[in-house]
mmCIF file of C-alpha atoms and ligand atoms in Angstrom:
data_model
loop_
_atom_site.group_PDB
_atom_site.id
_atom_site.type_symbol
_atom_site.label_atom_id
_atom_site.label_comp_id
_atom_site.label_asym_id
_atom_site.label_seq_id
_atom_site.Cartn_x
_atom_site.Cartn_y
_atom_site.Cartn_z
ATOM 1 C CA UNK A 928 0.000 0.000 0.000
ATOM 2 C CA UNK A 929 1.078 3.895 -0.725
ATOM 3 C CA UNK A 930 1.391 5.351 2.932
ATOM 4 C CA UNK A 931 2.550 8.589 4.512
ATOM 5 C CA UNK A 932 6.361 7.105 6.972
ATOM 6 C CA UNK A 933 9.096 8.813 8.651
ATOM 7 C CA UNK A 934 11.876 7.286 9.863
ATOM 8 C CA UNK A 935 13.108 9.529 12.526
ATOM 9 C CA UNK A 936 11.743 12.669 13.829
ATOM 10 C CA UNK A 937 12.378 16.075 12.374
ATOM 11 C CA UNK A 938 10.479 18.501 10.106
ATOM 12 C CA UNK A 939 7.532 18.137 7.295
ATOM 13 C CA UNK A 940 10.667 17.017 4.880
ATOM 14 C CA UNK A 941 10.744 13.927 6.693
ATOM 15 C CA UNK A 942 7.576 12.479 5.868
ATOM 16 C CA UNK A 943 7.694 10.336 2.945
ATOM 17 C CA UNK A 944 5.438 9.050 0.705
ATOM 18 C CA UNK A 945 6.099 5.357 0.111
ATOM 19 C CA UNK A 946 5.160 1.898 -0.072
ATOM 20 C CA UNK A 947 4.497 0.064 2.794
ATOM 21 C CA UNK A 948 2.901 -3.482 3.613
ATOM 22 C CA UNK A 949 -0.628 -3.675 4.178
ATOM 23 C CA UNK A 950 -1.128 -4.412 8.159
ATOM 24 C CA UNK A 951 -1.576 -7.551 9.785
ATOM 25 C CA UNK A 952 -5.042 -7.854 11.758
ATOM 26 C CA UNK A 953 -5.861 -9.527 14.692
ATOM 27 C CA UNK A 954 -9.102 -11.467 15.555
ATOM 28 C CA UNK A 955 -10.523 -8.635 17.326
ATOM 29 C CA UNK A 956 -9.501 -6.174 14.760
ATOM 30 C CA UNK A 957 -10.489 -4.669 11.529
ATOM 31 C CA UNK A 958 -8.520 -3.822 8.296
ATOM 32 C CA UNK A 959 -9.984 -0.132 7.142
ATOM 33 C CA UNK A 960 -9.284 0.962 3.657
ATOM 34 C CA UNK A 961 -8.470 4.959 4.694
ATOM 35 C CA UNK A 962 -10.251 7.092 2.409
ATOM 36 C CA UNK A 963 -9.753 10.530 4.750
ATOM 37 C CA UNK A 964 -7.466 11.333 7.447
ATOM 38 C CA UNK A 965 -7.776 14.840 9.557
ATOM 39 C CA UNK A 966 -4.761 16.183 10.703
ATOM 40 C CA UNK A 967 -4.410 17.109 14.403
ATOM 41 C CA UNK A 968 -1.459 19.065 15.863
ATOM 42 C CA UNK A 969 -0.913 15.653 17.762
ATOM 43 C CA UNK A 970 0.686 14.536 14.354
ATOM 44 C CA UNK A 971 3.361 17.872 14.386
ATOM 45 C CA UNK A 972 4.324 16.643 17.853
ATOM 46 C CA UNK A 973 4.698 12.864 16.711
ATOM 47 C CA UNK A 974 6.678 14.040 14.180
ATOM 48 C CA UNK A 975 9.011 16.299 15.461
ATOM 49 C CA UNK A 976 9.467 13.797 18.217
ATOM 50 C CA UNK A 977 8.659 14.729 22.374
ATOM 51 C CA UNK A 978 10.647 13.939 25.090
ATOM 52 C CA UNK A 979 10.083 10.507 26.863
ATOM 53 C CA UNK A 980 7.783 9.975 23.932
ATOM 54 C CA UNK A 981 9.579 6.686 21.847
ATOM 55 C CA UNK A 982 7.553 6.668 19.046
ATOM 56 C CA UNK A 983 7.942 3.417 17.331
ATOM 57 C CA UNK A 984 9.684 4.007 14.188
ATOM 58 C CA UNK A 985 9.274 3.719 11.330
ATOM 59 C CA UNK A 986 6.117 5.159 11.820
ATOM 60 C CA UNK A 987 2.785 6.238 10.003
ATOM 61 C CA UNK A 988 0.998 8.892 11.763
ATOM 62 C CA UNK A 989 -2.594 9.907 11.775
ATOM 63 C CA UNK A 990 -5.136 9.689 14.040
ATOM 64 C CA UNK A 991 -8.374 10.705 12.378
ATOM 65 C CA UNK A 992 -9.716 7.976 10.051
ATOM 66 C CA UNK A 993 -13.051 7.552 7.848
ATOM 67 C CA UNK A 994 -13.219 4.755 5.126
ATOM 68 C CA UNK A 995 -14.783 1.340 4.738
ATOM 69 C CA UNK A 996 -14.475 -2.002 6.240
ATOM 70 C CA UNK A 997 -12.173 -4.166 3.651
ATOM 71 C CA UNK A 998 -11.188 -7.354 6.019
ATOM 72 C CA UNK A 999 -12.521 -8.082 9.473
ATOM 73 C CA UNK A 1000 -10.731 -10.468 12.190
ATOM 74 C CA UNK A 1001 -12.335 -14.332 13.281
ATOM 75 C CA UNK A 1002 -13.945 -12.768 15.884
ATOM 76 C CA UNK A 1003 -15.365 -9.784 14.806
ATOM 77 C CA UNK A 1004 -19.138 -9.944 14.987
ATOM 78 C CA UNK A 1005 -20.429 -5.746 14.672
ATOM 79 C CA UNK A 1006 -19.357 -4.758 11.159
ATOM 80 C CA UNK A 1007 -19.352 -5.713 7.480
ATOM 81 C CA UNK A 1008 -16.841 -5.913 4.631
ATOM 82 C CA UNK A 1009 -17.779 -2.779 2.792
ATOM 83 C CA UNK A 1010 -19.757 -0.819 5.685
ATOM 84 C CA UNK A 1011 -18.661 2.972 5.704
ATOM 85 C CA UNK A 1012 -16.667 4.005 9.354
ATOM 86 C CA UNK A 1013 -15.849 6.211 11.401
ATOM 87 C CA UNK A 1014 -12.577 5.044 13.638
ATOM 88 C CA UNK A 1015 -12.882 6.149 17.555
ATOM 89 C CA UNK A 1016 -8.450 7.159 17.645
ATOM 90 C CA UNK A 1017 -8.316 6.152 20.783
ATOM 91 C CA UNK A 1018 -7.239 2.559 21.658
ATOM 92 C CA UNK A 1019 -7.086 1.095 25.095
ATOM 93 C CA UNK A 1020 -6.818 -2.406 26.689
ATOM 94 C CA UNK A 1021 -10.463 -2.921 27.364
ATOM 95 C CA UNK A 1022 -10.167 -4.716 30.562
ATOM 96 C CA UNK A 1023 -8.574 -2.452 33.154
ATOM 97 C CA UNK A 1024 -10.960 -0.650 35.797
ATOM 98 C CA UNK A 1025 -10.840 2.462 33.633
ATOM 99 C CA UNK A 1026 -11.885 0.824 30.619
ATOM 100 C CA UNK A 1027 -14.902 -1.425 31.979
ATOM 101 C CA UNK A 1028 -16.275 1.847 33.392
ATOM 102 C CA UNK A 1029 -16.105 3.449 30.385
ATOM 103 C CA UNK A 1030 -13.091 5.774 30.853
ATOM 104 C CA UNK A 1031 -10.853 4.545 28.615
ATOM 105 C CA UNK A 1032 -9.209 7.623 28.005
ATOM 106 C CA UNK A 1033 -7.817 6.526 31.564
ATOM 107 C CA UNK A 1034 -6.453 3.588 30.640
ATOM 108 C CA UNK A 1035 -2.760 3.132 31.690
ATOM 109 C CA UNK A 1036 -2.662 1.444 27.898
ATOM 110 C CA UNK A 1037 -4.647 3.862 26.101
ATOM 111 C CA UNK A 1038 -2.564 5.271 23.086
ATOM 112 C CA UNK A 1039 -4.245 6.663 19.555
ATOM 113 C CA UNK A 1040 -3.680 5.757 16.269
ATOM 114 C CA UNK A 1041 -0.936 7.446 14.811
ATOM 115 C CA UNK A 1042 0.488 8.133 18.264
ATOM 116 C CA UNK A 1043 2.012 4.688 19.834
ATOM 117 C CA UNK A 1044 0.583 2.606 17.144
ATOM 118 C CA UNK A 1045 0.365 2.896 12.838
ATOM 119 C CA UNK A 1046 -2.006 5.683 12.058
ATOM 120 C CA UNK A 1047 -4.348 6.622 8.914
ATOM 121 C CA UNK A 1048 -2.296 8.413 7.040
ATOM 122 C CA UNK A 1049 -2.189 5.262 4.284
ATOM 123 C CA UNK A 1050 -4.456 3.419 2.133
ATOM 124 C CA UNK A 1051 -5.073 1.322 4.601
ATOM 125 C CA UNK A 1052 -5.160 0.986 8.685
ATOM 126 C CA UNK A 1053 -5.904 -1.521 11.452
ATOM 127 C CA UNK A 1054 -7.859 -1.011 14.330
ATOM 128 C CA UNK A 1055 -9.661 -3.073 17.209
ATOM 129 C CA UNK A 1056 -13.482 -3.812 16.213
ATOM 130 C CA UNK A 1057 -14.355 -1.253 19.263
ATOM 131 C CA UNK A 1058 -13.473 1.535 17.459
ATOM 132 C CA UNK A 1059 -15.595 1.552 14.828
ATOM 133 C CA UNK A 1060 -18.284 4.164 14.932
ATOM 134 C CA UNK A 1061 -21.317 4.265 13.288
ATOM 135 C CA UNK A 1062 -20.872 6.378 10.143
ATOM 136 C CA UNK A 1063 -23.372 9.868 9.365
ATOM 137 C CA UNK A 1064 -24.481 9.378 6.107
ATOM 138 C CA UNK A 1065 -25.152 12.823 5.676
ATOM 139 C CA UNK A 1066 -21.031 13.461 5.371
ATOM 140 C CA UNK A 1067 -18.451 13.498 3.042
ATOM 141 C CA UNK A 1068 -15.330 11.019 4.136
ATOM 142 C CA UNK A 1069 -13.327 14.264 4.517
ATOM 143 C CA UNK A 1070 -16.377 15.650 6.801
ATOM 144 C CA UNK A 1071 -16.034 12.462 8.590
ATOM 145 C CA UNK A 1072 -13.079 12.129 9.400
ATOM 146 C CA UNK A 1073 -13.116 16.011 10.807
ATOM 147 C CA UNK A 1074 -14.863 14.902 13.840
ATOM 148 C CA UNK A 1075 -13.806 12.590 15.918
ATOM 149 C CA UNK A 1076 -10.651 13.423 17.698
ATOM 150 C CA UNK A 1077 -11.052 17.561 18.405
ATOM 151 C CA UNK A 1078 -14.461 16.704 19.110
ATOM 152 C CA UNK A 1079 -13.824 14.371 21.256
ATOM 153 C CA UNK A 1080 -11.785 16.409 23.078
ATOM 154 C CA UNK A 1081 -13.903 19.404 23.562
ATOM 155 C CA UNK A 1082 -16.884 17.585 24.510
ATOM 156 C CA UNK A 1083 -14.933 15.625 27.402
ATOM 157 C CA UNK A 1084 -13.094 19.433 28.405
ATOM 158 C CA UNK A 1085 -16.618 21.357 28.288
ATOM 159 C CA UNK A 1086 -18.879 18.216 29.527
ATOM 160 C CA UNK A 1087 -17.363 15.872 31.533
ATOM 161 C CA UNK A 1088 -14.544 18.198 32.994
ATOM 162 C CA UNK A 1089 -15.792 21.020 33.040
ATOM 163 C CA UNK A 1090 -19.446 20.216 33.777
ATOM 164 C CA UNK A 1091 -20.930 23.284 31.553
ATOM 165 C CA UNK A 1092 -24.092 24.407 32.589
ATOM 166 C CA UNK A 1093 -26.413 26.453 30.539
ATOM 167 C CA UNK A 1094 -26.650 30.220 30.711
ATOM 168 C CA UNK A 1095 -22.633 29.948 31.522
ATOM 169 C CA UNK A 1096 -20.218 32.164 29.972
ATOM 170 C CA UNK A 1097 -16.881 30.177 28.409
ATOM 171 C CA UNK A 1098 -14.147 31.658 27.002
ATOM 172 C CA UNK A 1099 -12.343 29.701 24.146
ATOM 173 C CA UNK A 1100 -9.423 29.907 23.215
ATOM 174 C CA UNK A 1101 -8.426 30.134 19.314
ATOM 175 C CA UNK A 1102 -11.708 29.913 17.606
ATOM 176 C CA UNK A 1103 -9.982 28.456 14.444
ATOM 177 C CA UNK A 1104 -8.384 25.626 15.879
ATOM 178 C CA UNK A 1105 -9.881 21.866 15.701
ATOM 179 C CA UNK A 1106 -10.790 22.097 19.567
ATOM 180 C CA UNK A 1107 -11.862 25.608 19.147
ATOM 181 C CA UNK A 1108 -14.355 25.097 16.763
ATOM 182 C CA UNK A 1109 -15.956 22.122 18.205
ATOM 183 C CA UNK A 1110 -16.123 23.637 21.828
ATOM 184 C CA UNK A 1111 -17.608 26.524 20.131
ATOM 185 C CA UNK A 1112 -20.692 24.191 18.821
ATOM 186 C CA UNK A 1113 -20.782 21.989 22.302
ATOM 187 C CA UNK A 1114 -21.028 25.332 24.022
ATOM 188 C CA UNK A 1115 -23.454 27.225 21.864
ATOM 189 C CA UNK A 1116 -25.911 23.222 22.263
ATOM 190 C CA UNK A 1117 -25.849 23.379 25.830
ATOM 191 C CA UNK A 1118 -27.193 26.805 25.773
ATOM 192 C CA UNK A 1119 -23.908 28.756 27.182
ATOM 193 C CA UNK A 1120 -22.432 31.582 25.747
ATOM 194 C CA UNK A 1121 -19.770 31.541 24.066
ATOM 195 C CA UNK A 1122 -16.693 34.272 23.867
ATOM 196 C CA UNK A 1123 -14.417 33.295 21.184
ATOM 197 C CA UNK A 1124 -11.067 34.377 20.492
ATOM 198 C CA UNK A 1125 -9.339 34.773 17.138
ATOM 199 C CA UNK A 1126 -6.210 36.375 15.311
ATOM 200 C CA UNK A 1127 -8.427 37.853 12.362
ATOM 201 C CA UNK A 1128 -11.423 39.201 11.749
ATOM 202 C CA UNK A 1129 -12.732 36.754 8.993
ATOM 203 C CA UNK A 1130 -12.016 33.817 11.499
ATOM 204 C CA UNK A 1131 -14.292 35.863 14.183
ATOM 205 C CA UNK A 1132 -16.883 36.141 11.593
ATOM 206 C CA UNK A 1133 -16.717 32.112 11.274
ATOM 207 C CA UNK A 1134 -16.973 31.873 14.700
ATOM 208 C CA UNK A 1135 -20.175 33.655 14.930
ATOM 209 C CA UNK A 1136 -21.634 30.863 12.062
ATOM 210 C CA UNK A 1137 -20.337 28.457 14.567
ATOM 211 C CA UNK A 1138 -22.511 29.856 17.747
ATOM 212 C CA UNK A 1139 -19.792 32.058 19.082
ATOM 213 C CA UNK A 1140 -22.151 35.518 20.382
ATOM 214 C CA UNK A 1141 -18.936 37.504 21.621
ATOM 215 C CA UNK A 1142 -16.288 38.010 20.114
ATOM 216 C CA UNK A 1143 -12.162 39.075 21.025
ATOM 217 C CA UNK A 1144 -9.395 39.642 18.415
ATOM 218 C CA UNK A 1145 -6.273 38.264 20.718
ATOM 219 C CA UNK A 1146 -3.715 40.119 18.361
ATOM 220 C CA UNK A 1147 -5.187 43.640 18.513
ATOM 221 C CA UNK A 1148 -6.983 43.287 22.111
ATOM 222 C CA UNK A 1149 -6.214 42.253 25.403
ATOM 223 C CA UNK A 1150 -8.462 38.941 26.485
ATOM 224 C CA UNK A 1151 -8.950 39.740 29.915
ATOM 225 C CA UNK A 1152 -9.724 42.991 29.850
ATOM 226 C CA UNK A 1153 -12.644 42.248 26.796
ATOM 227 C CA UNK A 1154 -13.784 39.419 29.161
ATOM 228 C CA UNK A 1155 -14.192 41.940 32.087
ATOM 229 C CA UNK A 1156 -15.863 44.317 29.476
ATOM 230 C CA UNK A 1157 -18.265 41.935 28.529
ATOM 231 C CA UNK A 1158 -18.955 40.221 31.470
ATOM 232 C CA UNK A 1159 -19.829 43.340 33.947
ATOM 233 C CA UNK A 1160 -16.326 42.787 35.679
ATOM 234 C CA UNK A 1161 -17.420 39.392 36.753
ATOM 235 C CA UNK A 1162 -15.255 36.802 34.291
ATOM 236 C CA UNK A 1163 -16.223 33.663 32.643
ATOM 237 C CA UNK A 1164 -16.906 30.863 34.119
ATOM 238 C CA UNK A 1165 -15.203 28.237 31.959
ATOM 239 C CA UNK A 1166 -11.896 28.867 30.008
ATOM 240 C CA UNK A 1167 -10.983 26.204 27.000
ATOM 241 C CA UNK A 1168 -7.038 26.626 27.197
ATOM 242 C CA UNK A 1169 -5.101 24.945 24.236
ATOM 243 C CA UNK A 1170 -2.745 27.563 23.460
ATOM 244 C CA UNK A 1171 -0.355 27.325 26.552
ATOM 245 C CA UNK A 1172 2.579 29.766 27.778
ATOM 246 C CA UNK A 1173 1.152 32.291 25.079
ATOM 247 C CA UNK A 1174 -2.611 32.904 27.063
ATOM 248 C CA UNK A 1175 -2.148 31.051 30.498
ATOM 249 C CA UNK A 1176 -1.935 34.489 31.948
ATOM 250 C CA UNK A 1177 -4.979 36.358 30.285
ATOM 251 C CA UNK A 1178 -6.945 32.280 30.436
ATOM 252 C CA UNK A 1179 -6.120 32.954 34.631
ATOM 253 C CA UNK A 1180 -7.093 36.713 34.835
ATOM 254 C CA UNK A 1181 -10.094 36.196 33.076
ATOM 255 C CA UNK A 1182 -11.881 33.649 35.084
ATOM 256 C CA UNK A 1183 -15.088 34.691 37.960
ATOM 257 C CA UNK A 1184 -14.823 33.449 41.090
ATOM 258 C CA UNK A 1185 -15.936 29.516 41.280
ATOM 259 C CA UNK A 1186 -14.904 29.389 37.670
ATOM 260 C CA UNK A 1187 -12.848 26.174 36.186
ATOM 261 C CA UNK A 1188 -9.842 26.161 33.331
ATOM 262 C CA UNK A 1189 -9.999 23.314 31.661
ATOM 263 C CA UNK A 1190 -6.598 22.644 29.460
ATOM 264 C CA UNK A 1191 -6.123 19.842 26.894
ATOM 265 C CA UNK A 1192 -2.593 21.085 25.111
ATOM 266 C CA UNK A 1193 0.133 23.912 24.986
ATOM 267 C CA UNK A 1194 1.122 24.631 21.505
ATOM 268 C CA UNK A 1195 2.648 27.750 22.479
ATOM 269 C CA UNK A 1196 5.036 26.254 25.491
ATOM 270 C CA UNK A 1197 4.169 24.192 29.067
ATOM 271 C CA UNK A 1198 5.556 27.169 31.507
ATOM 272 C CA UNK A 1199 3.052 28.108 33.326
ATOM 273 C CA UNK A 1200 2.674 29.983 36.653
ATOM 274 C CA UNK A 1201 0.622 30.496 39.003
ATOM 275 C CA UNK A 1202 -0.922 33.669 41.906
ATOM 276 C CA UNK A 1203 -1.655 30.688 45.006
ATOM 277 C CA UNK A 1204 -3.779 33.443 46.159
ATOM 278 C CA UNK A 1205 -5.649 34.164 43.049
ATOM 279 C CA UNK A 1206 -6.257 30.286 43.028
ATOM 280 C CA UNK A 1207 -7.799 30.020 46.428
ATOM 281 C CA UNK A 1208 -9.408 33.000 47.579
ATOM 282 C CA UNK A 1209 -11.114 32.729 43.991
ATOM 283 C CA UNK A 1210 -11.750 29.115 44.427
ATOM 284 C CA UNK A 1211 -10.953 28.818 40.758
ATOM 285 C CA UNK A 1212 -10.525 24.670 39.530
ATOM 286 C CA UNK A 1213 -7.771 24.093 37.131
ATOM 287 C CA UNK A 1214 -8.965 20.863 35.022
ATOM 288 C CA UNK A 1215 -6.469 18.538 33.220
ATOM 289 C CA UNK A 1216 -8.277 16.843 30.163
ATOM 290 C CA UNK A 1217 -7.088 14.660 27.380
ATOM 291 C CA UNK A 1218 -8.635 12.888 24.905
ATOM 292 C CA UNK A 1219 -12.283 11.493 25.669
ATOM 293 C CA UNK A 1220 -14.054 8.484 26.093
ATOM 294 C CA UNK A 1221 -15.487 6.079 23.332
ATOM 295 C CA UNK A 1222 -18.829 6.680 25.049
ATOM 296 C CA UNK A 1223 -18.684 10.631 24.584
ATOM 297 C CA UNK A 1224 -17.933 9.742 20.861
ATOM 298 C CA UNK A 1225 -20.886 8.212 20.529
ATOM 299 C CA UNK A 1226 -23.051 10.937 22.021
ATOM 300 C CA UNK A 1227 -21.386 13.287 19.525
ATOM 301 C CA UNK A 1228 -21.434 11.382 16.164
ATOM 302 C CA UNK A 1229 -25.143 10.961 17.173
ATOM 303 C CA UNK A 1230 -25.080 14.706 16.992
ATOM 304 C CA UNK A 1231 -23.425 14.859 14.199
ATOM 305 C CA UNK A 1232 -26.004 12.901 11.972
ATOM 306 C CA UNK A 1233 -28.876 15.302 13.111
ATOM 307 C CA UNK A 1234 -26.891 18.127 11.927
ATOM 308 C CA UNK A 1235 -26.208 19.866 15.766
ATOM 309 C CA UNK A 1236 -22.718 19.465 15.669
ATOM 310 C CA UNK A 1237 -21.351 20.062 11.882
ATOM 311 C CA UNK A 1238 -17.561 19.155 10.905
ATOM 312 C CA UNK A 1239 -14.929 21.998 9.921
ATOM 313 C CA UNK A 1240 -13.059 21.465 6.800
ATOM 314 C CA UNK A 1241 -10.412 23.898 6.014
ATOM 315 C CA UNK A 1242 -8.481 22.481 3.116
ATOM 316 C CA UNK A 1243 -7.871 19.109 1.397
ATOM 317 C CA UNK A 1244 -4.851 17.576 0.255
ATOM 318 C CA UNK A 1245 -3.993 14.442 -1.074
ATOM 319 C CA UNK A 1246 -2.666 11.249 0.607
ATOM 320 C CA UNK A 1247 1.042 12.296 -1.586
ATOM 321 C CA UNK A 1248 1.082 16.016 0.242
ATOM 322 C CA UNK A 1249 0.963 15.057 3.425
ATOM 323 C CA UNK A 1250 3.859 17.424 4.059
ATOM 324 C CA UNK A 1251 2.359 20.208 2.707
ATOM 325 C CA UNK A 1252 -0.309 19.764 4.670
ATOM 326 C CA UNK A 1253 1.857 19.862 7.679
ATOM 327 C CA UNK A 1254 3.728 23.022 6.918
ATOM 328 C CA UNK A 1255 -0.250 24.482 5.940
ATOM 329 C CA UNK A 1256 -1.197 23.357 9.700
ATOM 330 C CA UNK A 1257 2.145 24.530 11.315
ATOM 331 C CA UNK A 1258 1.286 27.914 9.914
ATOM 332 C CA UNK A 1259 -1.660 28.134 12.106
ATOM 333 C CA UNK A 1260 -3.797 29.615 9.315
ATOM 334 C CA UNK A 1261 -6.827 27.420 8.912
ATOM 335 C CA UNK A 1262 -10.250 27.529 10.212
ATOM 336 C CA UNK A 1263 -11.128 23.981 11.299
ATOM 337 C CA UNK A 1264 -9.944 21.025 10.098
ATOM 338 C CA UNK A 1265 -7.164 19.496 7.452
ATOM 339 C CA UNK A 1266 -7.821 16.400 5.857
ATOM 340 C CA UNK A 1267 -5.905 14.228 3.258
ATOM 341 C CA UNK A 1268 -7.726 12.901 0.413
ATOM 342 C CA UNK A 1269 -6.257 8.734 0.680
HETATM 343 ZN ZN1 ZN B 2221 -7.684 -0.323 30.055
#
């Protein structure tokens, strides 16, 4: 098969587009032929290699995959040669405590494809039978295969994590990004408002199609002052931080009292300090979050096929300009999501 492989870590020049052999399944496994693959930032920090991170090399990255069912293992019972998927990325041992109470994002095992294990960035992927979702016919593969990890995410930071309420106010962080723009939609569902923060005006204006009602440009105004403005002085009550070192100041300063941060990443750097005081006398909750749950998936690609929750494509590529596509996402201009074409 013609897959996306590096070698050894580095930048977008060391992704190559080669052959590769078609994966082995096991019984409990299917074989997916890839016909999308979203790109997460995940894949620039698989790529460029993290510390105390040993990516198996070489390695195909990729986390996001839609396609359709072209082998299935002895014991597979739930899906069909042919059927249309969705893949859940994350894969976990399925027996642990965490697992058998359905937070498997918890598991000491749990890795995603493209991460510890081959990813969808190739004509063709394996995957345990778990992880196929059912598939919304009303979407393109590309649509598809938009969803599942950033959305994912943002519902376990603003639902589970968080524990949004209606009528709340939530800042989030970098409208444009994957996360961003699905916490923008989970927000805006549950009935809370949501302030949404952006380098450009044209992104803003996307924003507001997503459900955003407020509205700050981080590169010509200062986030916690707009919150203050726009909240009476009062602050938000959930933050969506992503960005890191960059906004862990403003994403502190801007929160009421009683109010929760809820962090999945740090693009911009993992320093981060800080005020004890401001913590407690506030009685502010700093949330850790990663991933989600296969359940939450399934609450949101339910979503999904009645048209509340709507995937983000930015641009398309093909399978052979995976690279490009890398460089595109480093650059941080996109709205949403981009997807290879396999
Ligand atoms: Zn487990």
């Amino acid at each position: 098969m013609k897959a996306i492989v590096f070698h050894h870590h580095g930048g977008a020049e060391v992704l190559h587009y080669e052959d590769a052999p078609v994966p082995a399944i096991r019984a409990n496994e299917v074989l997916v032929r890839v016909r999308a693959c979203a790109l997460n930032h995940l894949d620039l920090w698989v790529r460029a290699g993290m510390p105390n991170v040993p990516i198996p090399l070489p390695h195909i990255p990729g986390s996001d995959v839609a396609g359709e069912i072209a082998e299935i293992g002895a014991g597979v019972t739930t899906v069909k040669v042919g059927q249309k998927v969705v893949l859940a990325p994350g894969v976990s041992c399925g027996k642990c405590a965490a697992c058998i109470a359905g937070q498997d994002n918890r598991c000491r095992q749990f890795s995603n494809l493209g991460y510890m294990l081959d990813g969808g960035c190739a004509e063709f992927v394996r995957c345990p039978e778990v992880n196929c979702l059912p598939y919304p016919e009303n979407l393109t593969f590309e649509e598809a295969a938009s969803i599942p990890l950033v959305f994912q995410t943002a519902w376990h930071m603003l639902i589970t994590r968080a524990q949004l309420q209606p009528g709340e106010d939530v800042l989030i962080l970098g409208a444009g990004s994957g996360v961003g723009s699905a916490a923008i939609q989970i927000a805006a569902l549950f009935g809370a408002r949501a302030i949404a923060t952006a380098g450009t005006g044209a992104k803003l204006e996307k924003a507001r199609d997503l459900g955003a009602t407020l509205f700050i440009n981080h590169k010509t105004q200062k986030i916690r002052d707009e919150v203050r403005r726009m909240t009476n002085k009062r602050g938000v009550d959930v933050v969506v931080e992503h960005v890191g070192t960059a906004t862990w100041d403003e994403s502190v300063a801007s929160l009421a009292v009683g109010g929760r941060l809820v962090t999945c990443g740090a693009t911009t750097g993992y320093d981060a300090k800080i005020d004890l005081r401001f913590l407690f006398i506030r009685q502010l909750s700093l949330l850790g979050s990663y991933m989600g749950a296969k359940s939450e998936l399934v609450s949101v690609m339910k979503l999904v096929a009645s048209g509340h929750l709507k995937p983000v494509v930015d641009r398309i590529f093909p399978l052979s300009a995976c690279a490009d596509a890398h460089r595109y996402l480093e650059a941080g201009e996109q709205f949403g999501k981009v997807v290879l074409t396999v």
